[in-house]
Amino acid sequence: MADGSLTGGGLEAAAMAPERTGRAAEQEPASPEKGLFQDEDSCSDCSYHDKPGSSLQSFMPEGKTLFPEIFQTNQLLFYERFRAYQDYILADCKASEVKEFTADFLEKVLERCGWRAVWHTNVFKVLVEVTDVDFAALKAVVRLAEPYLCDSQVSTFTMECVKELLDLKEHRLPLQELLVVFDDSGVFDQTALAIEHVRFFYQNIWRSWDEEEEDEYDYFIRCVEPRLRLHYDILEDRVPSGLIVDYRNLLSQCEESYRKFLNLRSSLSNCNSDSEQENISMVEGLKLYSEMEQLKQKLKLIENPLLRYVFGYQKNSNIQAKGARPSGQKITHVVSSIMIAGLLRSLLMDRLCQEPGEEEREIQFHSDPLSAINACFEGDTVIVCPGHYVVHGTFSIADSIELEGYGLPDDIVIEERGKGDTFVDCTGADIKISGIKFVQHNAVEGILIVHRGKTTLENCVLQCETTGVTVRTSAEFLMKNSDLYGAKGAGIEIYPGSQCTLTDNGIHHCKEGILIKDFLDEHYDIPKISMVNNIIHNNEGYGVVLVKPTIFSDLQENADDGTEEDKALKIQTSGEPDVAERVDLEELIQCATGKMELYARTDPSEQVEGNCEIVNELLAASTQKGQMKKKRLSELGITQADDNLMSQEMFVGIVGNQFKWNGKGSFGTFLF
């Protein structure tokens, strides 16, 4: 997009509010005379016309040919496009009615003739004059403007070629290929804005298969809103770069499958014989249709902002470990922006003093922590001295090293600046980080991601702006005596098959405290979680959120209640138990596991309830998952299935945690 800002012209109520049933009729704008689009500050590269008529800006098209200025309309904000599509253009139409509703909208706001435009394609630009508009076809009837202006990437593209091409098109061009020439009278403002909405919709929102989706009166809610939000989340760097690549690849694959499906369906419709070839084609068509449906579901998962947040982007880190040095020697890296004699003396006495009989240790000095991390091999140690360090890049830790601060965390601050998906990326077998404050600004995925191996975080402070810590499948994360706050997503995201031990931490002022992304696939093991004596408070949503498919909820409703485990699990669904029942339940679970200790409960309403709810839900989902596994084994002829929940060591311990002042409560479940 070209830089610049848009000042909006008012859309008159009579013109912009065609009669609609449903939501459009109910949500009439409060002040239609003010229009859909609000003013923005102008930018330096767009010429601003401070004249009484037009309230829009203009810019000069790039190219060798000097074209007239055109309206600048492509910098609309999210809410401006959202309001236009919802209230004025699409309302509550079906997918099959989109073209009809769009034509109806254009007929009320578009000038039929008398305006010029630049016919813009990937190959050329030509100045044309509009003589009429075919609203039903969303096309304009045009003729070449005088003087003739053309800018082409092909030198042989002459005026005769343009005329021949227009004749082939019967002088009818799609509206989305026209850029309206600027006119400061204000007469054509709404024409330019309306064409911009059509252009943006068909370039970024509409999918060729939408018409064949379930034809219900919720096309805007099902498709337009999530796709529009995704478009602006990408523009505003709120989506990981890998997820953007995945989405665009999925979109291309789906379009290709749909094209093949249409061609195959067309060939079958023209064939009346019951031949073997036709049967083969039908089987191929069913295969294409199934493939296309799977791709569409994956696209919807990314387009939906809530599901995109819940499932996240399972990026596989490609960082390669260096291993041990060829010499076998381990080095201590000391990081300090300025080394003074007193600090060096203390450091030598406390951390670098050599024990009798110990091998001679090599010490390397660095001015920034990123260079020290990049210089590490297996078994190295990085000691960061007090100071405020600003890094532009990612800490990619692939070897087993120790990163420790020499002093208090508030005195050793490592601040991330610059764009990137992550701040600290861990893939080493055994990584230890202690005594450091990390400050994150622009990392899209989070402040720390454990892809695999084991990472221990102790006595640290994590000041987040997006997601906090992410523990991927098969990874292990230990966090002790640390403070995490400020995440716009979850403070800690725990994936299936991972291990997470949280002890004596504070997790607060995040969107959610802890998000357990469990049961995403029946083949994954549930995470092993230990939460002991953590204080989870002042989060916008829940203290802890568990994600699980609706199928588990259905199974719970249909499960028999003959066993003690089932009876315990149904306490939540049979009504609100009193405090005594909760205490008994916790004792029952603790006795069964043999791994939990009773906690001295000073405030049952805040501590016992939250801890029990988490344990109950994990047990419930694990029971249901076990039932499914037992059924599959039975179908394979394997009759011995272990029904003992505790033998699988689902969790180590969830006791002693305090849940205070969380916006929606201690614990919640998200069904998808």
XYZ file of C-alpha atoms in Angstrom:
672
model
C 0.000 0.000 0.000
C 1.082 3.533 -0.572
C 1.590 5.522 2.574
C -0.800 8.276 3.339
C -3.979 8.890 5.236
C -7.597 9.157 4.331
C -10.073 11.811 5.206
C -13.569 10.563 4.782
C -16.483 12.120 3.053
C -19.945 11.897 4.569
C -22.284 9.292 3.167
C -25.808 10.572 3.147
C -28.322 8.491 5.066
C -30.708 8.122 2.138
C -27.991 6.972 -0.215
C -26.047 4.728 2.136
C -28.872 2.942 3.949
C -30.744 0.753 1.469
C -33.708 -1.073 2.891
C -32.624 -4.302 4.567
C -34.110 -6.770 6.936
C -32.355 -8.036 10.042
C -29.199 -6.553 11.506
C -28.790 -3.677 9.055
C -32.221 -2.293 9.917
C -31.550 -2.597 13.631
C -28.067 -1.059 13.637
C -28.693 2.277 11.973
C -25.668 4.560 12.463
C -26.143 7.131 15.189
C -24.887 10.053 13.107
C -25.101 9.253 9.388
C -24.429 12.832 8.445
C -20.896 12.449 9.820
C -20.224 9.615 7.402
C -18.429 6.318 7.701
C -14.895 7.590 7.520
C -13.062 9.762 9.988
C -10.103 12.073 9.404
C -6.526 10.977 9.933
C -3.347 13.013 10.051
C -1.888 13.447 6.602
C 1.392 11.869 5.593
C 4.229 13.551 3.785
C 4.139 11.608 0.518
C 0.524 12.402 -0.364
C -0.508 15.809 -1.585
C -3.351 17.233 0.471
C -5.919 19.474 -1.189
C -7.302 21.898 1.367
C -10.315 22.918 -0.721
C -14.004 23.183 0.163
C -15.244 20.255 -1.945
C -13.375 16.993 -1.557
C -12.517 15.637 1.868
C -10.272 12.909 0.443
C -6.571 12.974 -0.279
C -4.922 12.156 -3.578
C -1.653 10.689 -4.801
C 0.194 10.358 -8.083
C 0.367 6.867 -9.661
C 3.888 5.564 -10.061
C 5.273 5.015 -13.539
C 6.944 6.670 -16.488
C 3.742 8.291 -17.749
C 2.451 11.386 -15.978
C -1.105 10.411 -15.054
C -3.496 12.745 -13.253
C -3.741 12.329 -9.483
C -6.141 9.688 -8.199
C -8.133 9.389 -4.981
C -6.228 7.881 -2.061
C -8.656 5.322 -0.627
C -6.594 2.278 0.314
C -5.610 3.425 3.808
C -8.991 2.887 5.471
C -8.932 1.650 9.042
C -10.402 -1.643 10.186
C -13.506 -0.132 11.784
C -14.204 1.960 8.663
C -14.304 -1.088 6.416
C -16.125 -3.133 9.047
C -18.876 -0.534 9.390
C -19.274 -0.136 5.632
C -19.657 -3.862 4.965
C -21.861 -4.525 7.961
C -24.198 -1.536 7.904
C -24.392 -0.498 4.270
C -23.187 -3.094 1.783
C -23.652 -6.697 2.929
C -25.841 -6.400 6.024
C -27.193 -9.885 6.806
C -27.167 -11.259 3.268
C -26.472 -14.822 2.209
C -23.280 -15.691 0.343
C -25.324 -16.154 -2.811
C -26.725 -12.615 -2.416
C -23.401 -10.791 -2.078
C -23.278 -9.618 -5.685
C -26.915 -8.502 -5.599
C -26.481 -6.524 -2.378
C -23.248 -4.962 -3.650
C -24.964 -3.882 -6.882
C -27.838 -2.408 -4.878
C -25.373 -0.439 -2.762
C -23.425 0.841 -5.773
C -26.579 1.943 -7.562
C -27.331 4.307 -4.695
C -23.884 5.892 -4.300
C -22.054 5.607 -7.631
C -22.068 8.283 -10.298
C -23.133 6.604 -13.539
C -20.943 8.699 -15.830
C -18.809 11.800 -16.138
C -15.763 10.586 -14.243
C -12.353 9.411 -15.351
C -10.301 6.536 -14.007
C -6.996 4.756 -14.455
C -7.575 1.216 -15.712
C -4.971 -0.586 -13.637
C -3.728 -4.157 -14.249
C -0.491 -6.003 -13.495
C 0.755 -5.247 -17.010
C -0.425 -1.739 -17.878
C -2.227 1.432 -16.819
C -4.541 3.310 -19.186
C -6.584 6.468 -18.661
C -10.277 5.901 -19.481
C -13.544 7.795 -19.190
C -16.665 6.169 -17.726
C -19.831 6.596 -19.804
C -22.145 4.231 -17.907
C -22.194 1.595 -15.148
C -23.645 -1.914 -15.333
C -24.441 -2.315 -11.644
C -25.678 -5.918 -11.862
C -22.392 -7.036 -13.456
C -20.260 -4.724 -11.256
C -18.704 -3.281 -14.422
C -18.216 0.164 -15.932
C -18.723 1.042 -19.587
C -15.664 3.043 -20.673
C -13.914 4.661 -23.597
C -10.362 5.896 -23.993
C -9.858 9.331 -22.498
C -8.246 12.216 -24.297
C -5.376 12.780 -24.322
C -4.382 9.110 -24.563
C -2.211 8.078 -21.612
C -0.766 4.591 -21.206
C 2.031 3.091 -19.135
C 2.890 -0.520 -20.016
C 5.561 -3.009 -19.029
C 5.434 -4.334 -22.606
C 6.909 -1.990 -25.204
C 4.743 -3.411 -28.015
C 1.508 -2.572 -26.171
C 0.264 0.271 -28.426
C -2.964 2.270 -28.634
C -4.240 -0.189 -31.244
C -3.688 -3.032 -28.785
C -5.651 -1.160 -26.111
C -8.525 -0.508 -28.486
C -8.565 -4.137 -29.584
C -8.603 -5.297 -25.967
C -11.465 -2.919 -25.118
C -13.419 -4.180 -28.093
C -12.961 -7.757 -26.916
C -14.261 -6.715 -23.501
C -17.115 -4.774 -25.138
C -15.748 -1.678 -23.366
C -16.952 -3.123 -20.022
C -14.334 -3.254 -17.251
C -14.604 -4.630 -13.684
C -15.011 -1.782 -11.199
C -12.214 -3.135 -8.994
C -9.714 -2.495 -11.818
C -10.518 1.248 -11.882
C -8.764 3.925 -9.817
C -10.885 7.071 -9.801
C -9.143 10.254 -10.947
C -9.129 12.920 -8.250
C -11.678 15.715 -8.421
C -11.649 18.399 -5.734
C -15.348 19.241 -6.112
C -16.353 16.389 -3.791
C -18.865 15.005 -6.311
C -16.940 11.779 -6.862
C -15.789 11.102 -3.287
C -18.430 8.443 -2.675
C -17.756 6.883 -6.071
C -14.073 6.467 -5.180
C -14.865 5.079 -1.712
C -17.507 2.678 -2.994
C -15.167 1.267 -5.656
C -12.459 0.895 -3.013
C -14.820 -1.253 -0.914
C -15.624 -3.442 -3.914
C -11.941 -3.753 -4.837
C -10.844 -4.619 -1.288
C -13.662 -7.130 -0.843
C -12.899 -9.128 -3.970
C -9.136 -8.977 -3.429
C -9.007 -9.858 0.277
C -12.355 -11.179 1.541
C -14.262 -13.064 -1.129
C -13.359 -16.673 -1.893
C -14.515 -18.334 -5.113
C -16.071 -21.200 -3.135
C -18.093 -18.992 -0.777
C -21.274 -19.270 -2.850
C -21.261 -23.018 -2.399
C -21.033 -22.830 1.379
C -24.117 -23.281 3.538
C -26.421 -20.501 2.365
C -27.421 -18.894 5.644
C -28.050 -15.292 6.666
C -24.725 -14.904 8.417
C -22.148 -14.479 5.656
C -20.763 -11.332 7.266
C -20.288 -13.022 10.643
C -18.976 -16.332 9.254
C -16.600 -15.008 6.628
C -16.231 -11.246 6.265
C -15.491 -10.254 9.854
C -12.828 -12.926 10.637
C -11.056 -12.425 7.303
C -11.096 -8.670 7.746
C -9.640 -8.990 11.249
C -6.917 -11.338 10.016
C -5.994 -8.887 7.235
C -5.486 -6.055 9.712
C -3.763 -8.286 12.287
C -1.218 -9.129 9.591
C -0.804 -5.443 8.671
C -0.225 -4.570 12.328
C 2.326 -7.370 12.922
C 0.108 -9.352 15.279
C 0.434 -12.666 13.439
C 3.640 -14.756 13.387
C 5.391 -14.661 10.031
C 5.316 -18.456 9.762
C 1.561 -18.519 10.267
C 1.122 -15.923 7.506
C 3.134 -18.119 5.142
C 1.078 -21.158 6.138
C -2.173 -19.281 5.562
C -1.198 -18.073 2.105
C 0.013 -21.538 1.116
C -3.259 -23.061 2.324
C -5.199 -20.443 0.393
C -3.285 -21.211 -2.818
C -3.761 -24.959 -2.344
C -7.478 -24.526 -1.717
C -7.915 -22.339 -4.807
C -6.050 -24.890 -6.919
C -8.153 -27.775 -5.552
C -11.347 -25.827 -6.144
C -10.328 -25.040 -9.741
C -9.627 -28.706 -10.404
C -12.920 -29.660 -8.755
C -14.896 -27.237 -10.938
C -13.199 -28.501 -14.103
C -13.904 -32.095 -13.161
C -17.518 -31.342 -12.279
C -17.968 -29.549 -15.590
C -16.559 -32.489 -17.532
C -18.882 -34.894 -15.698
C -21.941 -32.752 -16.426
C -21.146 -32.896 -20.156
C -20.744 -36.670 -20.109
C -23.933 -38.754 -20.203
C -22.372 -42.185 -20.515
C -22.031 -44.547 -17.578
C -18.464 -45.409 -18.472
C -15.628 -46.621 -16.269
C -13.822 -43.335 -16.893
C -16.788 -41.449 -15.485
C -16.732 -43.586 -12.344
C -13.029 -42.903 -11.920
C -13.684 -39.183 -12.356
C -16.399 -39.263 -9.701
C -14.032 -40.924 -7.227
C -11.402 -38.300 -8.038
C -14.027 -35.590 -7.548
C -14.924 -36.910 -4.106
C -11.248 -36.987 -3.193
C -10.791 -33.377 -4.351
C -13.884 -32.292 -2.457
C -12.648 -33.923 0.750
C -9.212 -32.347 0.331
C -10.802 -28.944 -0.280
C -12.988 -29.224 2.844
C -9.962 -30.017 5.001
C -8.095 -27.024 3.599
C -11.087 -24.752 4.207
C -11.298 -25.885 7.823
C -7.613 -25.071 8.322
C -8.166 -21.641 6.779
C -11.109 -20.966 9.089
C -8.994 -21.967 12.074
C -6.437 -19.282 11.211
C -9.062 -16.691 10.217
C -10.959 -16.929 13.499
C -9.110 -14.650 15.960
C -10.130 -16.679 19.023
C -9.166 -20.063 17.578
C -5.981 -18.563 16.175
C -5.086 -17.474 19.705
C -6.136 -20.783 21.284
C -4.302 -23.142 18.951
C -1.406 -20.903 18.053
C 1.265 -21.531 15.482
C 3.194 -24.759 16.020
C 6.445 -23.529 14.630
C 9.324 -25.976 14.428
C 12.552 -24.266 15.312
C 15.377 -24.969 12.878
C 18.149 -23.890 15.235
C 21.000 -26.399 15.180
C 23.037 -27.147 18.294
C 26.804 -26.650 18.015
C 27.647 -29.349 20.530
C 30.890 -29.405 22.497
C 33.956 -27.540 21.325
C 36.472 -29.583 19.357
C 38.945 -28.931 22.169
C 36.425 -30.079 24.769
C 36.947 -26.896 26.778
C 34.048 -24.986 28.396
C 34.158 -21.187 28.483
C 32.637 -18.646 30.861
C 31.308 -15.607 29.006
C 31.069 -12.372 31.003
C 28.730 -9.672 29.718
C 29.175 -6.083 30.849
C 28.766 -2.814 28.995
C 31.412 -1.207 31.234
C 33.728 -3.247 33.460
C 35.008 -1.431 36.542
C 37.658 -2.704 38.944
C 35.285 -3.241 41.881
C 32.852 -5.275 39.829
C 35.643 -7.401 38.359
C 37.087 -8.033 41.841
C 33.700 -9.162 43.194
C 33.060 -11.309 40.149
C 36.441 -13.043 40.497
C 35.807 -13.797 44.154
C 32.192 -14.918 43.817
C 31.966 -16.656 40.452
C 35.320 -16.965 38.712
C 37.554 -18.121 41.525
C 39.189 -21.404 40.562
C 38.897 -24.352 42.929
C 42.048 -26.357 43.788
C 42.624 -29.062 41.210
C 40.136 -27.531 38.759
C 41.126 -27.129 35.152
C 42.205 -23.715 33.979
C 39.091 -21.798 32.922
C 38.937 -19.551 29.892
C 36.977 -16.310 30.242
C 35.655 -14.224 27.359
C 34.219 -10.720 27.750
C 31.303 -9.320 25.733
C 29.555 -5.959 25.687
C 26.110 -7.376 24.892
C 24.338 -10.643 25.833
C 23.329 -11.570 22.278
C 26.939 -11.877 21.102
C 27.735 -13.972 24.189
C 24.855 -16.370 23.475
C 25.902 -16.705 19.840
C 29.463 -17.567 20.923
C 28.377 -20.378 23.252
C 28.977 -24.101 22.820
C 27.625 -26.997 24.872
C 28.255 -26.566 28.598
C 29.247 -22.871 28.506
C 28.132 -20.329 31.082
C 27.069 -16.736 30.445
C 27.244 -14.308 33.366
C 25.462 -11.002 32.790
C 26.620 -8.120 34.991
C 24.252 -5.338 36.149
C 23.151 -3.031 33.363
C 20.396 -2.291 30.863
C 21.042 -4.163 27.627
C 19.046 -3.506 24.449
C 19.089 -6.299 21.868
C 17.839 -6.330 18.281
C 17.292 -9.975 17.524
C 16.344 -13.339 18.983
C 18.159 -15.272 21.705
C 18.415 -18.653 19.953
C 19.680 -21.127 22.543
C 20.239 -24.564 21.045
C 22.925 -25.941 23.395
C 22.796 -26.774 27.092
C 24.125 -23.586 28.664
C 23.597 -21.514 31.786
C 22.549 -17.870 31.484
C 22.667 -16.109 34.829
C 22.528 -12.589 36.120
C 25.090 -11.393 38.624
C 22.897 -9.429 41.013
C 19.177 -8.748 41.390
C 16.858 -9.186 38.371
C 15.799 -5.530 38.430
C 19.465 -4.545 38.047
C 20.049 -6.818 35.050
C 17.575 -5.882 32.327
C 17.639 -7.293 28.798
C 15.203 -5.409 26.574
C 14.110 -6.616 23.151
C 13.545 -4.111 20.357
C 12.854 -4.572 16.702
C 10.385 -6.921 15.050
C 10.570 -10.679 15.344
C 8.473 -13.713 16.163
C 10.135 -14.556 19.477
C 12.517 -13.082 22.037
C 14.099 -16.158 23.680
C 13.959 -19.374 21.624
C 15.030 -22.528 23.501
C 15.775 -25.916 21.939
C 18.685 -27.108 24.109
C 18.551 -30.336 26.129
C 19.137 -28.577 29.472
C 19.055 -24.761 29.588
C 19.166 -22.768 32.823
C 18.289 -19.086 33.074
C 18.357 -17.172 36.361
C 18.446 -13.720 37.904
C 17.515 -11.669 34.805
C 14.666 -9.339 33.852
C 13.477 -9.702 30.261
C 11.464 -6.877 28.704
C 9.606 -7.736 25.504
C 8.080 -5.296 23.024
C 7.500 -6.596 19.516
C 7.853 -10.386 19.612
C 4.665 -11.674 17.988
C 4.710 -15.177 19.470
C 6.009 -14.478 22.931
C 8.805 -13.641 25.290
C 10.092 -17.216 25.633
C 9.352 -20.415 23.689
C 10.543 -23.868 24.724
C 10.412 -25.965 21.548
C 12.049 -29.063 22.958
C 14.416 -30.148 25.689
C 14.323 -28.766 29.222
C 14.473 -25.097 30.211
C 14.679 -23.934 33.824
C 13.797 -20.350 34.697
C 14.551 -19.233 38.250
C 14.379 -15.882 40.019
C 13.556 -14.001 36.809
C 11.145 -11.237 35.815
C 9.290 -11.422 32.496
C 7.690 -8.173 31.361
C 5.592 -9.083 28.325
C 3.606 -7.282 25.680
C 2.239 -10.210 23.656
C 2.205 -13.854 24.762
C 4.391 -14.835 27.695
C 5.987 -18.295 27.859
C 5.028 -21.069 25.407
C 5.819 -24.701 26.233
C 5.580 -26.800 23.058
C 4.806 -30.484 22.689
C 7.530 -32.766 24.174
C 9.249 -29.806 25.873
C 9.855 -29.446 29.614
C 9.703 -26.144 31.473
C 10.470 -25.377 35.124
C 9.734 -21.904 36.479
C 10.506 -21.017 40.077
C 10.391 -17.827 42.159
C 9.729 -15.707 39.094
C 7.320 -12.948 38.135
C 5.467 -12.797 34.806
C 3.079 -10.015 33.807
C 1.645 -7.867 31.024
C 0.916 -10.481 28.322
C -1.860 -9.539 25.890
C -2.364 -13.273 25.410
C -1.765 -15.954 28.021
C 1.008 -15.646 30.574
C 1.959 -19.283 29.984
C 0.714 -21.518 27.153
C 1.096 -25.254 27.780
C 0.843 -27.615 24.793
C -0.126 -31.311 24.748
C 2.606 -33.773 25.620
C 4.712 -31.222 27.495
C 5.839 -31.045 31.120
C 5.453 -27.851 33.117
C 6.456 -27.257 36.733
C 5.499 -23.911 38.267
C 6.553 -23.198 41.846
C 6.255 -19.997 43.905
C 5.650 -17.701 40.933
C 3.488 -14.653 40.349
C 1.466 -14.591 37.100
C -0.637 -11.479 36.788
C -2.089 -8.707 34.611
C -2.305 -10.911 31.502
C -5.282 -11.716 29.300
C -5.323 -15.237 30.770
C -3.008 -16.524 33.466
C -2.282 -20.033 32.154
C -3.703 -21.570 28.973
C -3.547 -25.378 28.826
C -3.830 -26.353 25.154
C -4.776 -29.909 25.905
C -6.427 -32.658 23.873
C -5.882 -31.013 20.484
C -5.276 -34.448 19.045
C -6.169 -37.751 20.621
C -2.690 -39.094 19.819
C -0.994 -36.526 22.068
C -0.508 -37.253 25.738
C -1.959 -34.726 28.127
C 0.626 -32.376 29.649
C 2.136 -33.179 33.015
C 1.573 -30.123 35.141
C 2.751 -29.216 38.593
C 1.498 -25.956 40.100
C 2.562 -25.357 43.674
C 2.171 -22.160 45.704
C 1.750 -19.821 42.735
C -0.197 -16.583 43.012
C -2.286 -16.048 39.877
C -4.077 -12.723 40.110
C -5.476 -9.684 38.314
C -5.733 -11.385 34.935
C -8.364 -10.127 32.515
C -9.955 -13.533 31.931
C -9.475 -16.716 33.947
C -6.562 -17.700 36.131
C -6.316 -21.011 34.252
C -8.063 -21.972 30.995
C -8.293 -25.529 29.648
C -8.919 -26.075 25.919
C -10.670 -29.276 24.857
C -12.949 -30.450 22.032
C -16.706 -30.617 22.504
C -16.584 -34.388 22.117
C -15.121 -34.711 25.616
C -17.957 -32.678 27.062
C -20.455 -34.944 25.289
C -18.709 -38.030 26.609
C -18.866 -36.697 30.142
C -22.625 -36.254 29.896
C -23.070 -39.833 28.639
C -20.539 -41.522 30.931
C -21.713 -44.034 33.549
C -21.408 -42.907 37.152
C -20.526 -46.262 38.743
C -16.924 -45.669 39.774
C -15.525 -43.490 42.494
C -13.605 -41.501 39.890
C -16.799 -40.814 37.932
C -18.621 -39.749 41.088
C -15.823 -37.392 41.961
C -15.754 -35.962 38.462
C -19.509 -35.273 38.423
C -19.491 -33.104 41.505
C -19.119 -30.017 39.320
C -22.050 -30.894 37.049
C -24.463 -31.964 39.781
C -24.646 -28.567 41.398
C -22.398 -26.209 43.320
C -20.715 -28.201 46.114
C -20.005 -26.558 49.410
C -16.507 -26.056 50.795
C -16.544 -29.311 52.732
C -17.261 -31.310 49.566
C -14.394 -29.603 47.797
C -12.018 -30.416 50.641
C -13.071 -34.074 50.588
C -12.571 -34.231 46.846
C -9.097 -32.766 47.047
C -8.157 -35.225 49.772
C -9.503 -38.081 47.650
C -7.383 -37.056 44.675
C -4.314 -36.558 46.843
C -4.648 -39.974 48.400
C -5.132 -41.590 44.985
C -2.032 -40.037 43.466
C 0.161 -40.462 46.502
C 2.107 -37.455 45.206
C 0.297 -34.444 46.647
C 0.546 -32.993 50.097
C -2.353 -31.416 51.939
C -2.081 -27.675 51.926
C -2.923 -25.548 54.934
C -5.935 -23.721 53.507
C -6.369 -20.306 55.038
C -8.962 -19.158 52.493
C -10.959 -22.094 51.022
C -12.988 -19.889 48.679
C -9.859 -18.696 46.857
C -7.393 -21.580 47.128
C -9.229 -24.911 47.434
C -11.811 -24.139 44.774
C -9.345 -23.072 42.126
C -6.937 -25.987 42.687
C -9.751 -28.571 42.742
C -11.406 -27.270 39.596
C -8.189 -27.667 37.621
C -7.542 -31.177 38.949
C -11.157 -32.232 38.324
C -11.137 -31.044 34.747
C -7.809 -32.706 33.939
C -9.047 -35.973 35.443
C -12.352 -35.758 33.595
C -10.754 -35.224 30.219
C -8.173 -37.911 30.902
C -10.919 -40.396 31.855
C -12.783 -39.712 28.628
C -9.602 -39.967 26.601
C -8.820 -43.259 28.274
C -12.280 -44.564 27.395
C -11.703 -43.713 23.741
C -8.302 -45.424 23.802
C -9.791 -48.522 25.438
C -12.489 -48.692 22.777
C -9.917 -48.487 19.973
C -7.808 -51.230 21.587
C -10.897 -53.396 21.968
C -11.703 -52.982 18.281
C -8.184 -54.193 17.494
C -8.671 -57.255 19.681
C -6.569 -55.965 22.585
C -8.598 -56.483 25.745
C -6.152 -55.368 28.458
C -6.431 -51.617 28.801
C -5.240 -49.787 31.894
C -8.149 -47.905 33.484
C -6.090 -46.663 36.419
C -5.841 -42.914 35.872
C -3.116 -42.422 38.389
C -0.863 -45.078 36.842
C -0.478 -42.772 33.860
C 0.855 -39.958 36.079
C -1.376 -37.333 34.517
C -0.119 -34.615 36.811
C 2.432 -34.219 39.541
C 0.626 -31.770 41.788
C -1.751 -28.818 41.734
C -1.878 -27.505 45.281
C -1.445 -24.357 47.284
C -2.096 -21.914 44.447
C -3.908 -18.665 45.146
C -6.336 -17.228 42.596
C -7.287 -13.622 43.272
C -9.126 -10.914 41.383
C -9.138 -12.661 38.018
C -11.795 -11.122 35.785
C -13.754 -14.322 35.022
C -12.699 -16.513 37.921
C -10.093 -19.100 38.842
C -10.731 -21.689 36.139
C -12.547 -21.913 32.820
C -12.968 -24.410 29.987
C -12.984 -23.541 26.293
C -14.844 -26.045 24.095
C -14.177 -26.084 20.374
